[in-house]
mmCIF file of C-alpha atoms and ligand atoms in Angstrom:
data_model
loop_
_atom_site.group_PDB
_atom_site.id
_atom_site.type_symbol
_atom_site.label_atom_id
_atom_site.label_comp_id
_atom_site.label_asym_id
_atom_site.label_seq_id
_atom_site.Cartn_x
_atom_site.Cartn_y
_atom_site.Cartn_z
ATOM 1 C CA UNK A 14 0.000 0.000 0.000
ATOM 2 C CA UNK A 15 1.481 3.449 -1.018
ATOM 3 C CA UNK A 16 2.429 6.601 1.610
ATOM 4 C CA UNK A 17 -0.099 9.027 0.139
ATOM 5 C CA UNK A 18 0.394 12.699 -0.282
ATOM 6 C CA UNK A 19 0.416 14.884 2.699
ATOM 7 C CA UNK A 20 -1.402 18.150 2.581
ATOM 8 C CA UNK A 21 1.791 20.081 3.551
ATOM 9 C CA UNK A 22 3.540 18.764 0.807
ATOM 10 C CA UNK A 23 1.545 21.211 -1.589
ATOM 11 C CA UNK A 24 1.951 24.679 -1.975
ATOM 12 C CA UNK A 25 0.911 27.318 0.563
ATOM 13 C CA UNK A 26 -0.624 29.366 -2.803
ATOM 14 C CA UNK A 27 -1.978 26.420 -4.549
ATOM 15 C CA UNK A 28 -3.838 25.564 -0.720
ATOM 16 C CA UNK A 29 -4.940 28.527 -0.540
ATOM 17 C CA UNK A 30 -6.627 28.382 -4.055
ATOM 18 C CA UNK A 31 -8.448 25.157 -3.394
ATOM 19 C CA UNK A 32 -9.587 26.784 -0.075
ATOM 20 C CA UNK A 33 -10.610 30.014 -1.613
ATOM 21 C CA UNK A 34 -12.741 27.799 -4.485
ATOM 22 C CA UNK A 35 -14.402 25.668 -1.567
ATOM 23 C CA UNK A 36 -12.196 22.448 -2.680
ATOM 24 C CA UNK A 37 -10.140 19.830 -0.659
ATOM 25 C CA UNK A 38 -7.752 17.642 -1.869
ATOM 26 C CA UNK A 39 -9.017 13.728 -1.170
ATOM 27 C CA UNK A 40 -5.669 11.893 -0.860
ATOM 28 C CA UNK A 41 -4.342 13.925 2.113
ATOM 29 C CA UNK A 42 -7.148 12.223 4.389
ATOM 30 C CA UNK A 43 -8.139 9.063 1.963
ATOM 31 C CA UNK A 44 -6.234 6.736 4.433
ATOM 32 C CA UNK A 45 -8.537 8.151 7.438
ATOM 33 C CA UNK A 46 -11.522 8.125 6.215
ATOM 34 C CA UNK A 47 -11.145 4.474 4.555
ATOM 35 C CA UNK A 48 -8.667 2.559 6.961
ATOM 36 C CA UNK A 49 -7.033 -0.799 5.771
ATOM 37 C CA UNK A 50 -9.383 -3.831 7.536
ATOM 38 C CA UNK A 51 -11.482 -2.465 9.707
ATOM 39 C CA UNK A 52 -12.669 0.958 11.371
ATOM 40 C CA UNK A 53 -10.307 2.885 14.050
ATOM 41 C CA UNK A 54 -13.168 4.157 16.299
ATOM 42 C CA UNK A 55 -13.254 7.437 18.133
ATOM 43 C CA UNK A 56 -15.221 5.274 20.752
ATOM 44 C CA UNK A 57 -12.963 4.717 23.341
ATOM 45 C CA UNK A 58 -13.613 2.075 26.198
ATOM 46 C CA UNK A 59 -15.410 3.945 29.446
ATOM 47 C CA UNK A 60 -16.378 2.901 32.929
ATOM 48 C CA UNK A 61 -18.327 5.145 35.239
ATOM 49 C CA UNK A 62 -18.765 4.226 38.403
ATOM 50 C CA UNK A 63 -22.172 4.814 40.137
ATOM 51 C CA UNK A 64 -20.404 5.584 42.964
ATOM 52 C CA UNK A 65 -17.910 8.196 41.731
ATOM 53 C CA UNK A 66 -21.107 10.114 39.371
ATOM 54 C CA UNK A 67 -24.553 9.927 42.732
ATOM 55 C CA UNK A 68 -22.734 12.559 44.490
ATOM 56 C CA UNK A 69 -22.164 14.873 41.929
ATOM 57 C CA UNK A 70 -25.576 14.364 40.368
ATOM 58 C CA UNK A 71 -26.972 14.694 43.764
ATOM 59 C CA UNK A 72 -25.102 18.066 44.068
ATOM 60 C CA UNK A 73 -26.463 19.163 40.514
ATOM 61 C CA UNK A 74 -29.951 18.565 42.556
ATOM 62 C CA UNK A 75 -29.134 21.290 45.294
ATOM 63 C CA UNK A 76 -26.974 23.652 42.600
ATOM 64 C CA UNK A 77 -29.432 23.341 39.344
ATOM 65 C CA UNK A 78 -33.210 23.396 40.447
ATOM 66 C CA UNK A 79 -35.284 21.457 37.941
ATOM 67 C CA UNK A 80 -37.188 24.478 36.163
ATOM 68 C CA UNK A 81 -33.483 25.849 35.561
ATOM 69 C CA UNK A 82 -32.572 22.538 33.789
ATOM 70 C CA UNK A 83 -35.864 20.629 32.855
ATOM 71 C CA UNK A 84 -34.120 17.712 32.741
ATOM 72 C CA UNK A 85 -31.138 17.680 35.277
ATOM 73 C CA UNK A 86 -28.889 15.309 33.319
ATOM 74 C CA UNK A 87 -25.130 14.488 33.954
ATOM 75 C CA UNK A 88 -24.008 13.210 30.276
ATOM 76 C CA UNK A 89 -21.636 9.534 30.479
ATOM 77 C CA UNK A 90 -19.199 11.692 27.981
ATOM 78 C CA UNK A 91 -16.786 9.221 26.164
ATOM 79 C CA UNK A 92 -13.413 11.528 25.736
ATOM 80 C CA UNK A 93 -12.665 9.852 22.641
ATOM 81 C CA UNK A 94 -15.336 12.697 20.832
ATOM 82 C CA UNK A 95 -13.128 15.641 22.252
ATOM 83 C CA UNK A 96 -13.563 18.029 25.644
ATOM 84 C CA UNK A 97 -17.671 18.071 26.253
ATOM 85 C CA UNK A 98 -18.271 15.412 24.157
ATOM 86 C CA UNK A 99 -21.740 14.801 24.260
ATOM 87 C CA UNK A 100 -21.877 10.946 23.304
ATOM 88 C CA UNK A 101 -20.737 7.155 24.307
ATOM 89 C CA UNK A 102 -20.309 6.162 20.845
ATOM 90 C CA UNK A 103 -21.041 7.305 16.986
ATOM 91 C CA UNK A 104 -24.945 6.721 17.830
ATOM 92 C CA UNK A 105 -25.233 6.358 21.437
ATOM 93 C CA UNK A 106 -25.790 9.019 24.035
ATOM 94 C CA UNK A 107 -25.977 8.051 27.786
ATOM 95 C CA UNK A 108 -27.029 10.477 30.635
ATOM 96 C CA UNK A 109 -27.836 9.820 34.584
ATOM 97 C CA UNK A 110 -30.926 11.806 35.233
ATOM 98 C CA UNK A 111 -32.342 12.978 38.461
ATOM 99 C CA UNK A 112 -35.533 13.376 39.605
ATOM 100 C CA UNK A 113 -36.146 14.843 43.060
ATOM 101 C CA UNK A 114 -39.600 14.436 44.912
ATOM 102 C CA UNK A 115 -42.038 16.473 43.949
ATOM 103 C CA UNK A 116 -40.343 17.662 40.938
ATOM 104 C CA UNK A 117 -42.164 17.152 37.436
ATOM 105 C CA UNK A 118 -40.291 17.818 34.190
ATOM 106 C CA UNK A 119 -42.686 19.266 31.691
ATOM 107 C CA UNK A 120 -43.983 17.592 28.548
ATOM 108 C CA UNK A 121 -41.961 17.420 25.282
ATOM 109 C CA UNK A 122 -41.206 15.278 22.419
ATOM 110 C CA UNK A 123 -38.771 15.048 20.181
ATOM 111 C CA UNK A 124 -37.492 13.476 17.019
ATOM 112 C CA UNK A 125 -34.625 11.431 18.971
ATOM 113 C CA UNK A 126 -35.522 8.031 20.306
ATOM 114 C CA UNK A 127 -35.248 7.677 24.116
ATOM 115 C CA UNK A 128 -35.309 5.150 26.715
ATOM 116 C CA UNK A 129 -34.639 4.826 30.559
ATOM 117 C CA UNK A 130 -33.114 2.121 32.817
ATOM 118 C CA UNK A 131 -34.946 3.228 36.034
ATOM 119 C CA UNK A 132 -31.589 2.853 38.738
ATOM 120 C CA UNK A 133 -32.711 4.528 42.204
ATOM 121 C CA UNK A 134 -35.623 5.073 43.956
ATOM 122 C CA UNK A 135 -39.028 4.813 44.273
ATOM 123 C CA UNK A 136 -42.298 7.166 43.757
ATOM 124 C CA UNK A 137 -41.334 8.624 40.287
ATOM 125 C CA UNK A 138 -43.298 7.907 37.063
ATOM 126 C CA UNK A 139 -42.609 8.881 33.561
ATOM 127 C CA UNK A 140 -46.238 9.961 31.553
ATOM 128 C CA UNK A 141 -45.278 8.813 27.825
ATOM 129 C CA UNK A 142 -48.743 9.987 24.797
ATOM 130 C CA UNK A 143 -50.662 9.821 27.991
ATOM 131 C CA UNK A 144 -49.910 6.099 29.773
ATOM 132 C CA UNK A 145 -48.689 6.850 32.648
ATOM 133 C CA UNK A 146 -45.592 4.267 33.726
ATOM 134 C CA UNK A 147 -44.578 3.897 36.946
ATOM 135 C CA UNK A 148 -40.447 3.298 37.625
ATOM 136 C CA UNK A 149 -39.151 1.051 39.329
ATOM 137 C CA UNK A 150 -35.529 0.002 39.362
ATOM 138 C CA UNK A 151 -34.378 -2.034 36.610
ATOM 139 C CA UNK A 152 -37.601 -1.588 34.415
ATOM 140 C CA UNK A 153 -36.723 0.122 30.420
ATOM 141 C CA UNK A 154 -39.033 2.654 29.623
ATOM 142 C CA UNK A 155 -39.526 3.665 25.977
ATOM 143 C CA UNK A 156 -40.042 6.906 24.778
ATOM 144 C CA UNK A 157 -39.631 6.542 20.585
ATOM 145 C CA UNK A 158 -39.950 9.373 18.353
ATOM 146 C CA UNK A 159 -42.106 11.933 18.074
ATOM 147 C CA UNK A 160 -44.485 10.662 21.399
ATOM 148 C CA UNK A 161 -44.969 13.018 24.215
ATOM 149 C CA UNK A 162 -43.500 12.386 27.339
ATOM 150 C CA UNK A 163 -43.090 14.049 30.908
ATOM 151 C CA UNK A 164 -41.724 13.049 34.369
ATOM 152 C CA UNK A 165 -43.330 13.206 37.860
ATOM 153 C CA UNK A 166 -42.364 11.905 41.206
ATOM 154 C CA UNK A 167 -44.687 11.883 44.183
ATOM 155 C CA UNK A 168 -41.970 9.511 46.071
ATOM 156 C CA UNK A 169 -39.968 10.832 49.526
ATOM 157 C CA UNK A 170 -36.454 10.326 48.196
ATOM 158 C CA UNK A 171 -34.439 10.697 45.141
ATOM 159 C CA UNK A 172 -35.082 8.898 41.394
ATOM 160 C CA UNK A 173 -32.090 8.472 39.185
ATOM 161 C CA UNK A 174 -32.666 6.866 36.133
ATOM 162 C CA UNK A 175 -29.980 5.914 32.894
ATOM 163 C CA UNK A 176 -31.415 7.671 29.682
ATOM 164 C CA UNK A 177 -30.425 6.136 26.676
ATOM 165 C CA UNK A 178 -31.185 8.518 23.184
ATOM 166 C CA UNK A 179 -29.603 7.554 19.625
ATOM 167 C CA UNK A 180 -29.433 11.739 19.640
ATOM 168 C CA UNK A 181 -25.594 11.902 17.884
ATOM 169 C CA UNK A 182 -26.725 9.962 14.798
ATOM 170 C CA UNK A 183 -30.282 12.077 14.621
ATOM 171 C CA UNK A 184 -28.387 15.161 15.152
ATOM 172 C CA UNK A 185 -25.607 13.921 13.031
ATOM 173 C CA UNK A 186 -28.233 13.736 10.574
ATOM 174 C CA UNK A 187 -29.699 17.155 11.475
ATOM 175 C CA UNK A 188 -32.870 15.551 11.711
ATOM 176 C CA UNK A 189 -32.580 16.751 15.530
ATOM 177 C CA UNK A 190 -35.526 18.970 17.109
ATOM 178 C CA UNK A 191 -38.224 19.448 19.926
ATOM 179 C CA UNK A 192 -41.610 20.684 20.836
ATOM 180 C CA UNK A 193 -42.650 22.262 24.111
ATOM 181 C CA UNK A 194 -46.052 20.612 24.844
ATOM 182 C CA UNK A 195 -48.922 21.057 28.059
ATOM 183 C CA UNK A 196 -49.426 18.498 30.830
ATOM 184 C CA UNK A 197 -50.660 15.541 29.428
ATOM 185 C CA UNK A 198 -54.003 14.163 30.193
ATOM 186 C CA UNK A 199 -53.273 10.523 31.386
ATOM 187 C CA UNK A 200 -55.946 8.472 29.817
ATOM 188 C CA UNK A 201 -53.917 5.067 30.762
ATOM 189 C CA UNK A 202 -51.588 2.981 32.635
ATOM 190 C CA UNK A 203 -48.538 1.036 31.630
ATOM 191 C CA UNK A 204 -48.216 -0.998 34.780
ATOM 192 C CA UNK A 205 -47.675 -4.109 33.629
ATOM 193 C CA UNK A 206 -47.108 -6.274 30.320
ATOM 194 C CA UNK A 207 -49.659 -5.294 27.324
ATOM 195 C CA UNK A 208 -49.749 -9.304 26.621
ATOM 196 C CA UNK A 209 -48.962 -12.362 28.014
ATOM 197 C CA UNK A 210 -46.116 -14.785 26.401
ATOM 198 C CA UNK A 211 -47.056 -16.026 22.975
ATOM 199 C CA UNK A 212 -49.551 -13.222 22.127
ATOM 200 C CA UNK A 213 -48.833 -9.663 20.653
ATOM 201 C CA UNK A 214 -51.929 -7.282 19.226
ATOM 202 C CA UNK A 215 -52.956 -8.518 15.998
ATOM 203 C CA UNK A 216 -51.911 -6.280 13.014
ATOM 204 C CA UNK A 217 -54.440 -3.145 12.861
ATOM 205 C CA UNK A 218 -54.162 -2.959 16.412
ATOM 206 C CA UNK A 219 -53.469 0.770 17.246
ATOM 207 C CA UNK A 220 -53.473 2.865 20.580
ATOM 208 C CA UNK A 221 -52.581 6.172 20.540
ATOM 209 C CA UNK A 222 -48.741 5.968 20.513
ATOM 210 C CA UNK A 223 -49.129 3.827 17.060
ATOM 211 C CA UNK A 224 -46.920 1.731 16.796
ATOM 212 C CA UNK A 225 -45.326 1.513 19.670
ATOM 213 C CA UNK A 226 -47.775 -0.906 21.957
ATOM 214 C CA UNK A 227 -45.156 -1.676 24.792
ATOM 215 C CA UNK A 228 -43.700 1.352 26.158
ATOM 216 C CA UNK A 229 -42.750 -0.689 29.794
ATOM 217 C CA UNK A 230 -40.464 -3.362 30.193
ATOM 218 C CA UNK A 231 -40.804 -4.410 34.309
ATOM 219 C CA UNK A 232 -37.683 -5.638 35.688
ATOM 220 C CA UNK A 233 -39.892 -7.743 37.898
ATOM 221 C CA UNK A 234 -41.091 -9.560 34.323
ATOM 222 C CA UNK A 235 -37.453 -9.981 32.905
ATOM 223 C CA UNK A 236 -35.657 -11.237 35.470
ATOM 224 C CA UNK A 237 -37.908 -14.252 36.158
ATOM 225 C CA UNK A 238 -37.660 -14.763 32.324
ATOM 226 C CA UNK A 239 -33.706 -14.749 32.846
ATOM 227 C CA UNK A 240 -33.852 -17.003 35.619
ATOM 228 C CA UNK A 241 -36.526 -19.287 34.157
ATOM 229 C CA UNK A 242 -34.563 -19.288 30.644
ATOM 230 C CA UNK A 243 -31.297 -19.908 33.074
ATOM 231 C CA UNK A 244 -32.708 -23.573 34.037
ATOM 232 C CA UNK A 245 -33.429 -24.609 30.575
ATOM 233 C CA UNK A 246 -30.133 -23.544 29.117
ATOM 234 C CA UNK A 247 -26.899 -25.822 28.809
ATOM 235 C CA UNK A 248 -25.121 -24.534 31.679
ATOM 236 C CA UNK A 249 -22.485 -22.655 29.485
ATOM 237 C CA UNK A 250 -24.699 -20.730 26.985
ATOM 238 C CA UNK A 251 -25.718 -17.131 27.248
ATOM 239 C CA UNK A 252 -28.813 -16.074 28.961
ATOM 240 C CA UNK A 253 -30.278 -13.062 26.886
ATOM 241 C CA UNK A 254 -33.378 -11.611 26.186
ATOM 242 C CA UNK A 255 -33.843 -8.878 23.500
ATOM 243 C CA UNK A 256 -36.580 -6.097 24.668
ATOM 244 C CA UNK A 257 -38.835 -6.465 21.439
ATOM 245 C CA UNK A 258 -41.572 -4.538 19.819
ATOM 246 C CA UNK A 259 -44.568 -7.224 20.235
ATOM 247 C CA UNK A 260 -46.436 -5.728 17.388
ATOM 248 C CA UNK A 261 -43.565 -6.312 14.800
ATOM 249 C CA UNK A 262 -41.193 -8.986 16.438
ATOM 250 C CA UNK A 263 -38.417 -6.726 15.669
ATOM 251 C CA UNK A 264 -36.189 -4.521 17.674
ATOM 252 C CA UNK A 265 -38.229 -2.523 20.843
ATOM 253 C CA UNK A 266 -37.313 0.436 19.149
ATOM 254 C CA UNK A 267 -35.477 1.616 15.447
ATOM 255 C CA UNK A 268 -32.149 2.343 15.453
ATOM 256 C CA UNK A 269 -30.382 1.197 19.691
ATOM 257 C CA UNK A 270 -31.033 -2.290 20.128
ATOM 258 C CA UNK A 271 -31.521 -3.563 23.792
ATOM 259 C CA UNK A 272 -30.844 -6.392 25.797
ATOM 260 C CA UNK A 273 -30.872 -8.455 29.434
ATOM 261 C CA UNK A 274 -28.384 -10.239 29.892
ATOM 262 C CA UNK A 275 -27.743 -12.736 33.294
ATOM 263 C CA UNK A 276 -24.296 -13.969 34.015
ATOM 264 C CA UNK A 277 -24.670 -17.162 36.606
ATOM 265 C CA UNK A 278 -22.271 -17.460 39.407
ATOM 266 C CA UNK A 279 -18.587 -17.144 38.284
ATOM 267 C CA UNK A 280 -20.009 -17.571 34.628
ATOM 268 C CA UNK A 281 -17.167 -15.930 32.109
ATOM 269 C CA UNK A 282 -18.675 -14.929 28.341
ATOM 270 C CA UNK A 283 -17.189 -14.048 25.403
ATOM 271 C CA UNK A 284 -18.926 -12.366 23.365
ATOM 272 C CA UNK A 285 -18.815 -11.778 19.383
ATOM 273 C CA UNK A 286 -16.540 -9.186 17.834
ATOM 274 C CA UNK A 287 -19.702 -6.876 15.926
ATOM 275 C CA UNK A 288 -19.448 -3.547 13.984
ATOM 276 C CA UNK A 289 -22.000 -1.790 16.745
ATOM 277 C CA UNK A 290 -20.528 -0.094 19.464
ATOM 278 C CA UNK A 291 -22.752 -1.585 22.529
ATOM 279 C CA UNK A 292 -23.107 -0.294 26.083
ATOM 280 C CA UNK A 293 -22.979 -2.255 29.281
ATOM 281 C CA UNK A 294 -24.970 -1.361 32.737
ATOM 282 C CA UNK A 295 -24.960 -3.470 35.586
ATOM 283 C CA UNK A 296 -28.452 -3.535 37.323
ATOM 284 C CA UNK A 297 -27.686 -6.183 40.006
ATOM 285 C CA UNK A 298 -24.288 -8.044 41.010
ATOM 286 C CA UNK A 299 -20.458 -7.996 40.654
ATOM 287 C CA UNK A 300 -19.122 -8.386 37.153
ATOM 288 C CA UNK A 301 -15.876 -7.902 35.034
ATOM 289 C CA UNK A 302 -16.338 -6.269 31.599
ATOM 290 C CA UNK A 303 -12.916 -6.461 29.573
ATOM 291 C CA UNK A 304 -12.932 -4.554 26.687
ATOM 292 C CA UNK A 305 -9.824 -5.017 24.415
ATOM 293 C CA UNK A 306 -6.906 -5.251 26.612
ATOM 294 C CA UNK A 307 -9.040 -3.016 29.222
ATOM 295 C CA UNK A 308 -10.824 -4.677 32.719
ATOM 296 C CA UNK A 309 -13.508 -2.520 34.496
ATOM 297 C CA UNK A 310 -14.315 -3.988 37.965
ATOM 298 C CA UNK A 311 -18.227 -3.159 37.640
ATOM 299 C CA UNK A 312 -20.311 -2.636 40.832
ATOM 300 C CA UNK A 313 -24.502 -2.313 40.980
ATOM 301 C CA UNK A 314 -25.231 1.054 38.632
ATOM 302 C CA UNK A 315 -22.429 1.240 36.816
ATOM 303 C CA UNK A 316 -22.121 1.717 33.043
ATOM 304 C CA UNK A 317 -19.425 1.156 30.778
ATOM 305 C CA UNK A 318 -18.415 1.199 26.734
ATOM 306 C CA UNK A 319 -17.242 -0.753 24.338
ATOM 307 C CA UNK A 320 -16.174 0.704 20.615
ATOM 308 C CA UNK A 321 -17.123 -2.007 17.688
ATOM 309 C CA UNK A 322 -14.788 -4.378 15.814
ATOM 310 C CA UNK A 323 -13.575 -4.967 19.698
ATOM 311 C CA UNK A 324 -13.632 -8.527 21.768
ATOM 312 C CA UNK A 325 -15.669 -7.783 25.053
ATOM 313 C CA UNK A 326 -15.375 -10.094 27.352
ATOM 314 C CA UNK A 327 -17.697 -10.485 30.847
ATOM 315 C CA UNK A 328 -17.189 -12.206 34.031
ATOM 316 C CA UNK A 329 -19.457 -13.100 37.072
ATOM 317 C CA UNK A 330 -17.140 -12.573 39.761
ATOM 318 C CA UNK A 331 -19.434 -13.726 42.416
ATOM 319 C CA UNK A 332 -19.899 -17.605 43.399
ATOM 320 C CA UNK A 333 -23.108 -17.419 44.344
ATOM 321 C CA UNK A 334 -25.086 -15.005 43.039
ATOM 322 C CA UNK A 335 -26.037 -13.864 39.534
ATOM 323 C CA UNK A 336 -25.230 -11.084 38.111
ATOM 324 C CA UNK A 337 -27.911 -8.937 35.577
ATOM 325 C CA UNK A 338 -26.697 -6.653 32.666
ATOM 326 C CA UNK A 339 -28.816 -4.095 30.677
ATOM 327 C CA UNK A 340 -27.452 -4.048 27.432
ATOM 328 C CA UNK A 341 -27.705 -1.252 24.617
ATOM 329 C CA UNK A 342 -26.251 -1.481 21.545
ATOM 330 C CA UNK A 343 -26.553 0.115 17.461
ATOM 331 C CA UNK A 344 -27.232 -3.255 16.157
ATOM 332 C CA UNK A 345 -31.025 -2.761 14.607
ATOM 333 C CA UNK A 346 -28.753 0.332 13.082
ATOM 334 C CA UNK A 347 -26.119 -1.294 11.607
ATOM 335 C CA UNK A 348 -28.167 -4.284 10.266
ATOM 336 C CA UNK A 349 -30.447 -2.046 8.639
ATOM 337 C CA UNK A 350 -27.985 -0.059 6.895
ATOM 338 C CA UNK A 351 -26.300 -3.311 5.850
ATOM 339 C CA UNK A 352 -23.226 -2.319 7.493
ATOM 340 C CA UNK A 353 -23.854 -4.945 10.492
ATOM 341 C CA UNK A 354 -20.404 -7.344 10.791
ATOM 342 C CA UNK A 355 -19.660 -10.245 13.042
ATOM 343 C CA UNK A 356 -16.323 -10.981 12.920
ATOM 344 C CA UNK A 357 -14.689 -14.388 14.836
ATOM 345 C CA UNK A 358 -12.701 -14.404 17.538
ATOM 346 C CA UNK A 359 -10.987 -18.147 18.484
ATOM 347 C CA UNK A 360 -13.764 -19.592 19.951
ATOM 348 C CA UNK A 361 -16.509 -16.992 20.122
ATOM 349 C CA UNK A 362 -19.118 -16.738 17.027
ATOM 350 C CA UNK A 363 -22.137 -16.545 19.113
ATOM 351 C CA UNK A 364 -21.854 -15.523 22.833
ATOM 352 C CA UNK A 365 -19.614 -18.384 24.190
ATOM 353 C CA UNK A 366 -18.459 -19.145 27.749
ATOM 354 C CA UNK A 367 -15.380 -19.551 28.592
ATOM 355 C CA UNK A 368 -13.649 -21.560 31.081
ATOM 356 C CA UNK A 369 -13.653 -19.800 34.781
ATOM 357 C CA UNK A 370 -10.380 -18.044 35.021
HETATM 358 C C1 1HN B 428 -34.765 14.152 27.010
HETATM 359 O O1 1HN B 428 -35.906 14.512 26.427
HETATM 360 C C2 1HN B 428 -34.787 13.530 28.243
HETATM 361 O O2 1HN B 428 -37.149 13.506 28.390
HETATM 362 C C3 1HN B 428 -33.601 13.135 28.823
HETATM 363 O O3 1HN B 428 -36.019 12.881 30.109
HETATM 364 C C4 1HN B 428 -32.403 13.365 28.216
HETATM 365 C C5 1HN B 428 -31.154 14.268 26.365
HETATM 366 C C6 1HN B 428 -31.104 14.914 25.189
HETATM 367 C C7 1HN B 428 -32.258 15.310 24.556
HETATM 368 C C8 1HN B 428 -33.476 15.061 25.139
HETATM 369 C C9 1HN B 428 -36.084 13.289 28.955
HETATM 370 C C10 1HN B 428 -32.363 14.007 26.972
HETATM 371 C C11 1HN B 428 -33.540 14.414 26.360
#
């Protein structure tokens, strides 16, 4: 493969002539923008500790009061995208929002999808095109495009919750905007699961919200379904549930993909090397998350990173207890711009346990 020319190998009055005529030479950056094999991602590999991030989000609650901010939001800023970045990865931004009692964060929607991983407290509900869902920790709450949604807590003590928007890639896109709205009128209640196992609303069905009939996932729900799928499964395989849309099947929402995933006692998995950068938070349990050649020690509430094209490794470091993951990743993304990869690593093509260290 040939050196290619370097921009200050050309003239200072020839650059200046391109510049002046609104042209760029391609070669000077061909090598960047096409690397040889696979991407270099700005993504770099992040933990944040719940521990080191409730105290200052706690002090943005007695500095910031919530009409100042209407949504008082510490950003998980990845330092690969510069000083104030304001994302994880290419598509993913990740904020820790706090909700004090009695606070309510007026309605809004936007064209960016959201959801939230509810991570401490109790009282607080989010009101999403009127269904009203109550938080509780652990339970994903969807808030796809264009529906209006609003946050209230009538609780005694603080509600943090994990937001989760694809907002780089829609603003990336400048496809990015919002609309004030008025308190919503709450006409219904997302309490619990729209259907049972084995049934979803037959095609036609439509609720205000569209097409979007689940908007609550209870954690309550998923992790008897990882525990129950736990005892069926050959003792090394993965245990993972995708959150799905139970109208279409597909993906819960259209571009972030999201999972559970349950580790068992000092279970060690090795998961695929994939093009989507994917996002790891811990919602019960010790774990190890190795990322490359980096190891984050993970404790209860904390969030970490991985870039694509990288082998992620995670560990159960516990010997008698199992450990939960939420899991967010660009996957529906990537396979619907036909860009999605899977790449092997010696023995991992599908998730794949390896032997305890
Ligand atoms: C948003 O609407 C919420 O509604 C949270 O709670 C975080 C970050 C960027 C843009 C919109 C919310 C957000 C957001």
């Amino acid at each position: 493969m040939h050196d290619l020319g370097r921009l200050d190998e050309l003239p200072a009055d020839y650059r200046a002539a391109l510049a002046r005529a609104g042209l760029v030479p391609l070669w000077p950056s061909l090598r960047a923008l096409l690397p040889p094999g696979q991407p270099r991602p700005a993504t770099r590999p992040m933990h944040w500790a719940y521990e080191a991030l409730r105290p200052l989000l706690m002090q943005a609650g007695t500095l910031t009061p919530i009409e100042k901010a209407e949504r008082r939001v510490l950003v998980l800023a990845n330092p690969g995208f510069g000083p104030g970045s304001l994302q994880a990865s290419a598509a993913m931004y990740l904020g820790m929002q706090l909700l004090l009692p009695g606070e309510w964060a007026p309605s809004h929607r936007h064209t960016p999808n959201a959801v939230r991983m509810v991570v401490e407290g109790e009282g607080a509900y989010t009101t999403v095109q009127g269904q009203r869902c109550p938080m509780q920790r652990g339970d994903l709450i969807l808030t796809p495009t264009g529906l209006w949604h609003e946050h209230g807590h009538d609780g005694t003590a603080p509600v943090v919750w994990l937001d989760v928007l694809d907002l780089p890639l829609v603003h990336y896109l400048e496809a990015s905007y919002h609309e004030p709205g008025e308190r919503q009128a709450v006409h219904g209640s997302a309490s619990g699961p729209l259907c049972p196992e084995g049934l979803r609303p037959a095609p036609g069905f439509q609720r205000e919200g569209g097409r979007y009939p689940l908007l609550r996932y209870p954690w309550a729900d998923a992790r008897v379904a990882l525990l129950a799928l736990g005892e069926r499964r050959p003792a090394q395989a993965a245990v993972q549930l995708e959150y799905v849309n139970p109208a279409t099947g597909g993906p819960a929402q259209n571009i972030l993909g999201f999972h559970a995933l349950m580790l068992r006692p000092g279970q060690r998995l090795a998961l695929p090397v994939r093009s989507p950068a994917a996002v790891f938070h811990l919602i019960e349990g010790t774990a190890e998350v190795r990322v490359g050649e980096t190891v984050f020690r993970l404790a209860e509430a904390d969030t970490c990173c991985a870039p694509g094209f990288t082998p992620v490794q995670l560990a159960n470091r516990s010997a008698d207890r199992p450990a939960f993951f939420f899991v967010a990743d660009e996957s529906p993304l990537h396979e619907k711009l036909g860009l999605i990869e899977t790449r092997s690593v010696p023995g991992a093509s599908s998730p794949t346990t390896l032997d305890p260290a």
